Short mmCIF file of C-alpha atoms in Angstrom, two decimals:
data_model
loop_
_atom_site.label_atom_id
_atom_site.label_comp_id
_atom_site.label_asym_id
_atom_site.label_seq_id
_atom_site.Cartn_x
_atom_site.Cartn_y
_atom_site.Cartn_z
CA MET Q 12 -3.65 71.80 -23.22
CA THR Q 13 -3.92 68.27 -24.10
CA SER Q 14 -2.26 65.64 -22.31
CA ARG Q 15 0.38 64.32 -23.90
CA SER Q 16 0.48 60.71 -21.92
CA VAL Q 17 -2.07 58.67 -19.55
CA ALA Q 18 -2.05 55.88 -16.91
CA VAL Q 19 -5.10 53.53 -16.79
CA ILE Q 20 -3.82 52.04 -13.36
CA ASP Q 21 -4.36 48.40 -13.90
CA TYR Q 22 -4.87 46.48 -10.09
CA GLY Q 23 -5.65 42.95 -11.85
CA MET Q 24 -9.72 44.03 -11.96
CA GLY Q 25 -11.13 42.80 -15.16
CA ASN Q 26 -11.68 44.70 -18.36
CA LEU Q 27 -9.13 47.75 -18.27
CA HIS Q 28 -8.90 47.55 -22.35
CA SER Q 29 -11.77 49.38 -22.89
CA ALA Q 30 -10.85 52.36 -20.95
CA ALA Q 31 -7.73 52.74 -22.81
CA LYS Q 32 -9.17 52.03 -25.97
CA ALA Q 33 -11.40 54.74 -25.66
CA LEU Q 34 -8.94 57.48 -24.55
CA GLN Q 35 -6.53 55.92 -27.75
CA HIS Q 36 -9.70 56.84 -29.74
CA VAL Q 37 -10.42 60.27 -28.55
CA SER Q 38 -7.03 61.55 -28.37
CA PRO Q 39 -4.61 59.59 -30.74
CA GLU Q 40 -1.69 61.75 -30.21
CA THR Q 41 -1.63 60.98 -26.44
CA LYS Q 42 0.15 57.96 -24.50
CA VAL Q 43 -2.14 55.61 -23.73
CA ILE Q 44 -0.65 52.45 -20.78
CA VAL Q 45 -2.41 50.34 -18.89
CA SER Q 46 0.14 49.79 -15.76
CA ALA Q 47 0.53 48.36 -11.86
CA ASN Q 48 4.21 50.58 -12.11
CA LYS Q 49 4.75 53.70 -9.59
CA ASP Q 50 7.44 54.78 -12.06
CA GLU Q 51 5.06 54.29 -15.30
CA ILE Q 52 1.83 55.81 -13.94
CA LEU Q 53 3.89 58.86 -11.78
CA GLU Q 54 5.52 60.15 -15.51
CA CYS Q 55 1.97 60.05 -17.02
CA ASP Q 56 0.04 63.76 -16.96
CA HIS Q 57 -3.37 62.04 -16.85
CA VAL Q 58 -4.12 59.39 -14.13
CA ILE Q 59 -7.29 56.96 -14.97
CA VAL Q 60 -9.01 54.76 -11.72
CA PRO Q 61 -10.82 52.03 -13.60
CA GLY Q 62 -12.33 49.25 -12.12
CA VAL Q 63 -14.80 46.22 -12.14
CA GLY Q 64 -16.06 43.68 -9.55
CA ALA Q 65 -16.36 43.42 -5.60
CA ILE Q 66 -14.78 46.29 -3.78
CA ARG Q 67 -13.10 44.07 -0.89
CA ASP Q 68 -11.06 42.55 -3.95
CA CYS Q 69 -10.42 46.08 -5.56
CA MET Q 70 -9.52 47.22 -2.27
CA GLY Q 71 -7.10 44.11 -1.20
CA GLU Q 72 -5.39 44.80 -4.73
CA ILE Q 73 -5.25 47.94 -4.54
CA LYS Q 74 -3.41 48.21 -1.31
CA ARG Q 75 -1.27 44.70 -1.88
CA LEU Q 76 0.35 46.43 -5.19
CA GLY Q 77 0.98 49.64 -3.53
CA ILE Q 78 -1.53 51.19 -5.68
CA ASP Q 79 -3.32 53.78 -2.92
CA ALA Q 80 0.48 55.26 -2.17
CA VAL Q 81 0.61 56.04 -6.32
CA ILE Q 82 -2.63 57.68 -6.13
CA SER Q 83 -2.12 59.71 -2.83
CA GLN Q 84 1.03 60.57 -4.61
CA ALA Q 85 -0.47 61.43 -7.94
CA ILE Q 86 -3.79 63.48 -6.77
CA LYS Q 87 -1.15 65.99 -5.21
CA THR Q 88 0.19 66.61 -8.77
CA LYS Q 89 -2.08 65.88 -11.62
CA PRO Q 90 -5.68 65.14 -13.00
CA VAL Q 91 -7.05 61.91 -11.54
CA MET Q 92 -10.18 60.45 -12.90
CA GLY Q 93 -11.87 57.06 -11.16
CA ILE Q 94 -14.81 55.10 -13.54
CA CYS Q 95 -17.26 52.70 -11.32
CA ILE Q 96 -15.75 51.03 -9.24
CA GLY Q 97 -12.85 53.36 -9.10
CA MET Q 98 -14.96 55.83 -8.23
CA GLN Q 99 -16.03 54.09 -4.70
CA THR Q 100 -12.57 53.65 -3.72
CA MET Q 101 -12.22 57.02 -3.35
CA LEU Q 102 -14.62 57.00 -0.53
CA ASN Q 103 -14.32 56.37 2.92
CA PHE Q 104 -16.41 53.38 3.31
CA SER Q 105 -18.68 50.86 1.48
CA GLU Q 106 -21.18 48.70 2.53
CA GLU Q 107 -20.29 45.81 0.41
CA ASN Q 108 -18.68 42.51 1.38
CA ASP Q 109 -19.86 43.48 5.00
CA GLY Q 110 -18.18 46.58 5.32
CA VAL Q 111 -14.59 47.91 3.34
CA HIS Q 112 -12.66 50.96 4.23
CA CYS Q 113 -11.55 52.90 1.13
CA MET Q 114 -8.93 55.35 0.69
CA GLY Q 115 -11.30 58.35 1.70
CA ILE Q 116 -10.37 60.75 -1.14
CA PHE Q 117 -13.86 61.89 -0.76
CA GLU Q 118 -15.34 62.06 2.59
CA GLY Q 119 -18.87 60.08 2.25
CA GLU Q 120 -20.18 56.26 2.02
CA VAL Q 121 -20.89 53.72 -0.75
CA ARG Q 122 -24.19 52.14 -0.27
CA TYR Q 123 -26.49 49.29 -1.22
CA PHE Q 124 -29.36 50.07 -3.38
CA GLY Q 125 -31.35 47.47 -1.91
CA THR Q 126 -33.76 44.33 -2.69
CA ASP Q 127 -37.10 46.55 -2.71
CA LEU Q 128 -35.95 49.87 -4.57
CA ARG Q 129 -39.08 51.61 -6.26
CA ASP Q 130 -39.58 54.65 -8.59
CA GLU Q 131 -41.84 57.08 -8.09
CA GLN Q 132 -45.02 55.64 -9.61
CA GLY Q 133 -44.14 52.51 -7.13
CA GLU Q 134 -42.44 50.66 -9.70
CA HIS Q 135 -40.25 47.89 -8.48
CA LEU Q 136 -36.85 48.18 -9.38
CA LYS Q 137 -34.35 46.03 -10.28
CA VAL Q 138 -30.99 45.88 -9.16
CA PRO Q 139 -28.00 45.85 -10.70
CA HIS Q 140 -28.92 49.65 -12.11
CA MET Q 141 -27.99 48.58 -15.76
CA GLY Q 142 -28.14 50.86 -18.57
CA TRP Q 143 -28.49 54.45 -19.64
CA ASN Q 144 -29.86 56.88 -17.12
CA ASN Q 145 -30.03 60.89 -17.30
CA VAL Q 146 -27.10 62.78 -15.58
CA TYR Q 147 -28.05 66.18 -14.52
CA GLN Q 148 -25.29 68.78 -14.28
CA ARG Q 149 -25.04 70.34 -10.64
CA GLU Q 150 -22.26 72.44 -10.76
CA ASP Q 151 -20.21 73.80 -13.96
CA HIS Q 152 -16.77 71.68 -14.73
CA PRO Q 153 -14.64 71.17 -17.58
CA ILE Q 154 -15.70 68.09 -17.39
CA TRP Q 155 -19.26 68.84 -18.65
CA ASN Q 156 -18.03 71.06 -21.91
CA ASN Q 157 -20.10 70.03 -25.37
CA ILE Q 158 -22.13 67.62 -22.94
CA ALA Q 159 -26.02 68.25 -22.68
CA ASP Q 160 -27.42 68.79 -19.26
CA GLY Q 161 -29.13 65.20 -18.88
CA GLU Q 162 -27.83 63.17 -21.21
CA ARG Q 163 -28.00 59.67 -20.94
CA PHE Q 164 -24.92 57.23 -19.74
CA TYR Q 165 -24.34 53.60 -19.38
CA PHE Q 166 -23.94 52.18 -15.39
CA VAL Q 167 -23.65 48.81 -14.47
CA HIS Q 168 -23.79 49.12 -10.75
CA SER Q 169 -25.40 47.72 -7.43
CA TYR Q 170 -24.04 50.51 -5.03
CA TYR Q 171 -24.30 54.20 -4.96
CA VAL Q 172 -21.88 56.97 -3.43
CA GLU Q 173 -23.24 59.35 -1.31
CA LEU Q 174 -20.98 62.39 -0.82
CA ALA Q 175 -20.78 64.20 2.52
CA ASN Q 176 -20.00 67.56 1.35
CA GLN Q 177 -22.80 67.74 -1.37
CA ALA Q 178 -20.49 70.75 -3.26
CA GLN Q 179 -18.76 67.98 -4.94
CA SER Q 180 -21.65 66.55 -6.56
CA ILE Q 181 -21.05 67.82 -9.93
CA GLY Q 182 -23.95 65.31 -11.40
CA SER Q 183 -26.65 63.95 -10.17
CA CYS Q 184 -28.75 60.44 -11.34
CA THR Q 185 -31.98 59.27 -10.17
CA TYR Q 186 -32.41 55.52 -9.63
CA GLY Q 187 -35.17 55.05 -6.88
CA HIS Q 188 -33.84 58.29 -5.12
CA PRO Q 189 -30.84 60.84 -6.32
CA PHE Q 190 -27.76 59.62 -5.75
CA ASP Q 191 -24.20 61.23 -6.43
CA ALA Q 192 -23.58 60.15 -10.43
CA VAL Q 193 -19.90 62.49 -11.23
CA VAL Q 194 -18.11 63.79 -7.72
CA ALA Q 195 -15.24 66.54 -8.20
CA ARG Q 196 -13.03 68.40 -5.84
CA ASP Q 197 -9.92 70.18 -6.83
CA ASN Q 198 -7.83 67.94 -9.77
CA ILE Q 199 -9.79 64.91 -8.66
CA VAL Q 200 -12.85 63.72 -10.84
CA ALA Q 201 -14.94 60.26 -10.59
CA THR Q 202 -17.80 58.87 -12.44
CA GLN Q 203 -20.29 56.23 -11.48
CA PHE Q 204 -21.17 55.54 -15.05
CA HIS Q 205 -18.41 54.02 -17.20
CA PRO Q 206 -17.75 57.12 -20.07
CA GLU Q 207 -15.72 53.94 -22.07
CA LYS Q 208 -19.19 52.48 -22.87
CA SER Q 209 -21.13 55.64 -23.17
CA ALA Q 210 -21.20 56.18 -26.55
CA ASP Q 211 -20.13 60.28 -27.96
CA ALA Q 212 -21.43 61.32 -24.90
CA GLY Q 213 -18.72 59.47 -22.82
CA LEU Q 214 -16.28 60.10 -25.44
CA GLN Q 215 -16.62 63.68 -25.07
CA LEU Q 216 -16.13 63.56 -21.18
CA LEU Q 217 -12.83 61.16 -21.80
CA LYS Q 218 -11.52 64.20 -23.94
CA ASN Q 219 -12.69 67.14 -21.67
CA PHE Q 220 -10.60 64.81 -18.75
CA LEU Q 221 -7.29 64.73 -21.30
CA ASP Q 222 -7.66 68.28 -22.18
CA TRP Q 223 -8.03 69.64 -18.72
CA ASP Q 224 -5.13 70.41 -16.38
CA GLY Q 225 -6.67 69.82 -13.39
CA GLY Q 226 -6.47 73.78 -12.74
CA LEU Q 227 -2.86 72.87 -11.80
CA SER Q 228 -1.13 74.70 -14.25
CA MET X 7 -36.52 60.45 -16.66
CA ALA X 8 -35.36 57.30 -15.27
CA LEU X 9 -33.86 54.50 -16.50
CA ALA X 10 -33.85 53.51 -20.30
CA LYS X 11 -35.52 50.42 -21.70
CA ARG X 12 -32.63 48.49 -24.16
CA ILE X 13 -32.39 47.63 -28.00
CA ILE X 14 -29.49 45.01 -28.44
CA PRO X 15 -29.17 44.43 -32.38
CA CYS X 16 -27.46 40.52 -32.40
CA LEU X 17 -25.13 39.68 -34.71
CA ASP X 18 -24.73 35.94 -35.62
CA VAL X 19 -21.41 35.53 -36.48
CA ASP X 20 -19.52 32.27 -38.28
CA ASN X 21 -15.63 32.35 -38.89
CA GLY X 22 -15.34 36.03 -38.96
CA ARG X 23 -18.52 36.46 -41.05
CA VAL X 24 -22.07 37.72 -40.49
CA VAL X 25 -24.76 35.23 -41.70
CA LYS X 26 -28.20 34.80 -41.79
CA GLY X 27 -28.15 37.60 -44.56
CA VAL X 28 -27.39 40.78 -43.56
CA ASN X 29 -28.94 43.03 -46.18
CA PHE X 30 -27.72 46.64 -45.35
CA VAL X 31 -27.87 49.27 -48.06
CA GLY X 32 -24.86 51.92 -48.07
CA ILE X 33 -22.65 49.27 -45.86
CA ARG X 34 -19.49 48.11 -48.23
CA ASP X 35 -18.96 44.66 -46.88
CA ALA X 36 -22.81 43.35 -45.66
CA GLY X 37 -20.87 40.60 -44.06
CA ASP X 38 -18.11 42.53 -41.90
CA PRO X 39 -18.85 42.04 -38.16
CA VAL X 40 -17.15 45.51 -37.73
CA GLU X 41 -18.95 47.36 -40.43
CA VAL X 42 -22.18 46.17 -39.42
CA ALA X 43 -21.66 46.84 -35.78
CA ARG X 44 -20.28 50.40 -36.22
CA ARG X 45 -23.94 51.18 -38.73
CA TYR X 46 -25.91 49.85 -35.39
CA ASN X 47 -23.65 52.03 -33.47
CA THR X 48 -24.22 55.36 -35.71
CA GLU X 49 -28.06 54.09 -35.57
CA GLY X 50 -27.74 54.42 -31.54
CA ALA X 51 -28.08 50.53 -30.74
CA ASP X 52 -27.96 50.36 -26.98
CA GLU X 53 -25.37 47.35 -26.62
CA ILE X 54 -24.19 44.95 -29.28
CA CYS X 55 -24.86 41.13 -28.80
CA MET X 56 -22.77 38.68 -31.07
CA LEU X 57 -22.97 35.38 -31.20
CA ASP X 58 -20.44 33.39 -32.36
CA ILE X 59 -22.99 30.17 -33.76
CA THR X 60 -20.65 27.14 -34.35
CA ALA X 61 -18.13 28.14 -31.71
CA THR X 62 -14.97 25.83 -33.25
CA HIS X 63 -11.77 25.69 -31.70
CA GLU X 64 -10.69 26.94 -34.53
CA ASN X 65 -12.82 29.86 -35.20
CA ARG X 66 -12.14 31.09 -31.77
CA ASP X 67 -8.97 33.21 -32.42
CA THR X 68 -11.05 34.85 -35.44
CA MET X 69 -13.74 35.81 -33.18
CA VAL X 70 -11.23 37.48 -30.65
CA HIS X 71 -9.65 39.32 -33.45
CA THR X 72 -13.28 40.74 -34.44
CA VAL X 73 -14.00 41.54 -30.80
CA GLU X 74 -11.00 43.37 -30.43
CA ALA X 75 -11.91 45.23 -33.85
CA ILE X 76 -15.18 46.26 -32.91
CA ALA X 77 -14.03 47.05 -29.28
CA GLY X 78 -11.35 49.46 -31.00
CA GLU X 79 -14.19 51.73 -32.36
CA VAL X 80 -17.42 51.07 -30.95
CA PHE X 81 -17.78 52.37 -27.47
CA ILE X 82 -21.06 50.79 -26.57
CA PRO X 83 -21.78 47.46 -24.45
CA LEU X 84 -20.51 44.47 -25.78
CA THR X 85 -22.06 40.95 -25.68
CA ILE X 86 -20.36 37.48 -26.76
CA GLY X 87 -21.76 34.51 -26.38
CA GLY X 88 -21.57 30.99 -28.04
CA GLY X 89 -19.32 28.30 -26.80
CA ILE X 90 -18.02 29.60 -23.28
CA ARG X 91 -16.85 26.94 -21.54
CA GLU X 92 -14.47 27.79 -19.14
CA LEU X 93 -12.99 30.52 -17.03
CA GLU X 94 -10.06 31.08 -20.63
CA ASP X 95 -12.87 31.77 -22.91
CA ILE X 96 -14.14 34.70 -20.69
CA ARG X 97 -10.92 36.25 -19.79
CA ARG X 98 -10.12 35.96 -23.60
CA MET X 99 -13.23 37.48 -24.61
CA LEU X 100 -12.98 40.23 -22.16
CA ASN X 101 -9.34 41.16 -22.65
CA ALA X 102 -10.08 41.09 -26.41
CA GLY X 103 -12.53 43.93 -25.28
CA ALA X 104 -16.08 42.63 -24.06
CA ASP X 105 -18.00 43.60 -21.78
CA LYS X 106 -19.95 40.27 -20.65
CA VAL X 107 -20.33 37.30 -22.09
CA SER X 108 -23.20 34.63 -22.84
CA ILE X 109 -23.18 31.41 -20.86
CA ASN X 110 -25.39 29.01 -22.38
CA SER X 111 -24.98 24.98 -22.34
CA ALA X 112 -22.05 25.37 -20.47
CA ALA X 113 -24.32 26.32 -17.71
CA VAL X 114 -26.68 23.71 -17.75
CA PHE X 115 -23.95 21.31 -17.95
CA ARG X 116 -22.27 22.38 -15.23
CA PRO X 117 -24.12 25.05 -13.14
CA GLU X 118 -21.06 26.20 -10.83
CA PHE X 119 -19.54 27.43 -13.88
CA VAL X 120 -21.80 30.11 -13.22
CA LYS X 121 -20.69 30.38 -9.73
CA GLU X 122 -17.18 30.85 -10.48
CA ALA X 123 -17.21 32.95 -13.52
CA SER X 124 -19.25 35.32 -11.33
CA GLN X 125 -16.72 35.02 -8.53
CA LYS X 126 -13.88 35.53 -10.97
CA PHE X 127 -14.70 38.59 -13.21
CA GLY X 128 -18.33 39.93 -10.64
CA ALA X 129 -21.96 39.48 -12.21
CA GLN X 130 -21.80 42.50 -14.31
CA CYS X 131 -19.89 40.57 -17.37
CA ILE X 132 -21.76 37.39 -16.67
CA VAL X 133 -25.14 37.15 -18.83
CA VAL X 134 -26.68 33.63 -18.52
CA ALA X 135 -28.79 32.75 -22.08
CA ILE X 136 -31.40 30.70 -21.39
CA ASP X 137 -33.50 29.04 -24.14
CA ALA X 138 -36.85 27.83 -23.08
CA LYS X 139 -39.79 26.09 -24.65
CA ASN X 140 -43.44 25.58 -23.89
CA VAL X 141 -44.22 22.48 -22.34
CA GLY X 142 -47.77 22.65 -21.42
CA PRO X 143 -49.91 25.23 -20.24
CA GLU X 144 -47.68 28.00 -18.25
CA LYS X 145 -44.75 25.60 -18.25
CA TRP X 146 -41.59 25.84 -19.95
CA GLU X 147 -38.47 23.96 -19.85
CA ILE X 148 -34.79 24.75 -20.96
CA PHE X 149 -33.83 22.90 -24.15
CA THR X 150 -30.06 22.95 -25.24
CA HIS X 151 -28.40 22.51 -28.99
CA GLY X 152 -30.37 25.21 -30.80
CA GLY X 153 -33.77 23.98 -29.18
CA ARG X 154 -33.27 20.43 -29.74
CA LYS X 155 -32.77 18.66 -27.04
CA GLU X 156 -34.66 18.44 -23.70
CA THR X 157 -33.26 18.98 -20.39
CA GLY X 158 -36.17 18.42 -18.12
CA ILE X 159 -35.52 21.85 -16.36
CA ASP X 160 -38.04 24.10 -15.27
CA ALA X 161 -37.28 27.69 -16.95
CA ILE X 162 -38.25 29.66 -14.08
CA GLU X 163 -36.76 28.05 -11.38
CA TRP X 164 -33.44 27.69 -13.39
CA ALA X 165 -33.67 31.71 -14.08
CA ILE X 166 -34.20 31.81 -10.00
CA LYS X 167 -30.81 29.48 -9.33
CA MET X 168 -28.65 31.74 -11.99
CA GLU X 169 -29.67 34.45 -10.11
CA SER X 170 -28.94 33.07 -6.97
CA PHE X 171 -25.18 31.58 -8.70
CA GLY X 172 -24.41 35.17 -9.55
CA ALA X 173 -25.26 35.84 -13.33
CA GLY X 174 -26.03 39.29 -13.65
CA GLU X 175 -28.38 39.59 -16.43
CA ILE X 176 -30.49 36.29 -17.97
CA LEU X 177 -31.30 36.47 -22.24
CA LEU X 178 -34.21 34.45 -22.16
CA THR X 179 -35.11 32.92 -26.02
CA SER X 180 -38.16 31.44 -26.85
CA MET X 181 -37.51 28.67 -29.25
CA ASP X 182 -41.13 28.43 -29.98
CA ARG X 183 -41.00 31.66 -31.09
CA ASP X 184 -37.70 32.28 -32.55
CA GLY X 185 -37.53 33.08 -36.27
CA THR X 186 -41.82 33.17 -36.74
CA LYS X 187 -41.65 36.98 -36.69
CA ASN X 188 -44.50 36.19 -34.33
CA GLY X 189 -43.54 38.11 -31.40
CA PHE X 190 -41.83 37.79 -28.15
CA ASP X 191 -43.09 35.03 -25.81
CA ASN X 192 -44.42 37.69 -23.15
CA ASP X 193 -46.00 35.27 -20.81
CA LEU X 194 -42.63 33.81 -20.30
CA THR X 195 -40.65 36.69 -20.38
CA ARG X 196 -43.03 38.25 -17.98
CA ARG X 197 -42.82 35.13 -15.57
CA ILE X 198 -39.36 35.16 -15.37
CA SER X 199 -38.52 39.24 -15.30
CA ASP X 200 -41.44 38.78 -12.19
CA ALA X 201 -39.09 35.95 -10.19
CA VAL X 202 -35.88 37.27 -10.88
CA ASN X 203 -33.71 40.98 -9.32
CA ILE X 204 -31.47 40.94 -12.71
CA PRO X 205 -32.39 42.87 -15.58
CA VAL X 206 -34.31 40.05 -18.35
CA ILE X 207 -33.66 40.58 -22.16
CA ALA X 208 -36.26 39.15 -24.28
CA SER X 209 -35.47 37.22 -27.61
CA GLY X 210 -36.93 35.21 -30.19
CA GLY X 211 -39.64 36.25 -32.51
CA VAL X 212 -39.84 40.02 -33.15
CA GLY X 213 -41.37 40.74 -36.54
CA THR X 214 -43.02 43.95 -36.18
CA LEU X 215 -41.90 47.43 -33.67
CA ASP X 216 -44.85 46.75 -31.74
CA HIS X 217 -43.63 43.84 -30.85
CA LEU X 218 -40.65 45.71 -29.09
CA THR X 219 -43.00 47.77 -27.22
CA ASP X 220 -45.00 44.60 -25.70
CA GLY X 221 -41.92 42.69 -24.91
CA VAL X 222 -41.53 45.38 -22.77
CA LYS X 223 -45.15 46.45 -21.39
CA GLU X 224 -46.39 43.19 -21.38
CA GLY X 225 -43.42 40.82 -20.94
CA GLY X 226 -42.13 43.04 -18.50
CA ALA X 227 -38.25 42.99 -20.14
CA ASP X 228 -35.45 45.31 -19.66
CA ALA X 229 -34.33 45.05 -22.36
CA VAL X 230 -35.44 43.65 -26.27
CA LEU X 231 -32.60 41.27 -28.53
CA ALA X 232 -33.75 41.36 -32.38
CA ALA X 233 -31.92 40.25 -35.35
CA SER X 234 -33.46 40.20 -38.63
CA ILE X 235 -36.02 43.05 -38.42
CA PHE X 236 -32.57 45.19 -38.45
CA HIS X 237 -30.12 43.64 -40.59
CA PHE X 238 -32.63 43.24 -43.70
CA GLN X 239 -33.44 47.57 -42.81
CA GLU X 240 -37.12 46.38 -42.32
CA TYR X 241 -36.71 48.83 -39.52
CA THR X 242 -33.73 51.02 -38.57
CA ILE X 243 -32.80 51.13 -35.06
CA GLN X 244 -34.10 55.24 -34.45
CA GLU X 245 -37.75 53.93 -35.65
CA ALA X 246 -37.77 51.30 -33.43
CA LYS X 247 -37.00 53.81 -30.43
CA GLU X 248 -39.08 56.25 -31.84
CA THR X 249 -42.05 53.40 -31.66
CA MET X 250 -41.45 52.25 -28.24
CA ARG X 251 -41.32 56.13 -27.30
CA SER X 252 -44.26 57.04 -28.42
CA ALA X 253 -46.11 53.94 -26.71
CA GLY X 254 -44.55 55.80 -23.22
CA ILE X 255 -41.45 53.61 -22.73
CA GLU X 256 -38.55 55.71 -21.62
CA MET X 257 -35.44 55.33 -24.57
CA ARG X 258 -32.16 56.77 -25.35
CA VAL X 259 -33.24 58.53 -28.53
#
């Protein structure tokens, strides 16, 4: 099954066009919309929660526009994917901006890498974590189809996800210490990296998402 | 395994055409930035940087169309620089599909612009370009207008200030080395890389693949930017990555 339509939720936080263009590229026959409209979003059979920027602004806009209600509706009925800050909005809480309560779709918190992050050799690591890093597959999942274990994806973030339930962590990355790079439960999946900026591996992952029924059919 | 160092080929574009003579075998139109970007993507570039070298008002629309065309088929990060002076310039480029913008002289004229841009669009998409010249022992200053105009600003202090104003990354060009093919100014790169906690891209002076390695090992750069060695197919990006990896640098290959 390939998606007939996918909504990229537009809550005013930056560049959503990359995600939309990448989705259209991997699936030319799929209708890709960028929208904040509840009905338009819920009419689609796949939903993407993207985002860049800071968490307080993101959560502020999500609440102001009623997007939280749209997302909680969507996760009952269709495959939903969070990307980067879109992933972080799905946790309980983020340390960013002096602490922000998020949607709590996954149990866990979002933490700061800190200013004294070091690798195994004791070398100082810069923050943000920016660039291509390896992602190791901890659990089988349809999102990993045709993607090599340890493949590199493009990250840009200063805060990372720490899940309470590690069984939901299906992909792990290490920057100073291991963190949860891909999380999944039921029909929901989320990535800390940007698949829409991760060349062939990222495009494959987006295609896998569009091909995924979320286990709902 | 760990975070890879990045190789960023840079295209200088004037009114929709790649300049400084790109000379590719097997490309239909070597002056077409979309074709060149596609080629670099296939070769394994980690990001692409495109600079609008004239950046006139009339050229702006052409640049937006070029960015749209590249973003529609090249799915790696894309940085756009040249003539980024207002928040509206940034918004247009991001909406066209750019992931980051590079701010150069506008930051020197009005440093608060960097702060406003970072608050509005997020630090992750704000690159501050620093053009520096050596002016004495262990001393570098910022120059504008392609290295012709001195500002009296200390390059290291400037980098620290730009980080505090919300820059997400620094694109550091040595005006002494640019175009020489003698290698990066690794002293300068090291001083700035050690002074800030954000990634630093080394630029200016690459003539051999060993220069790229030196930029990371001696200069402490997080990414290396080069133009002519890739444009003229002296080396492919794959060769550059293999060379750097053989030298013990973590690369995406």
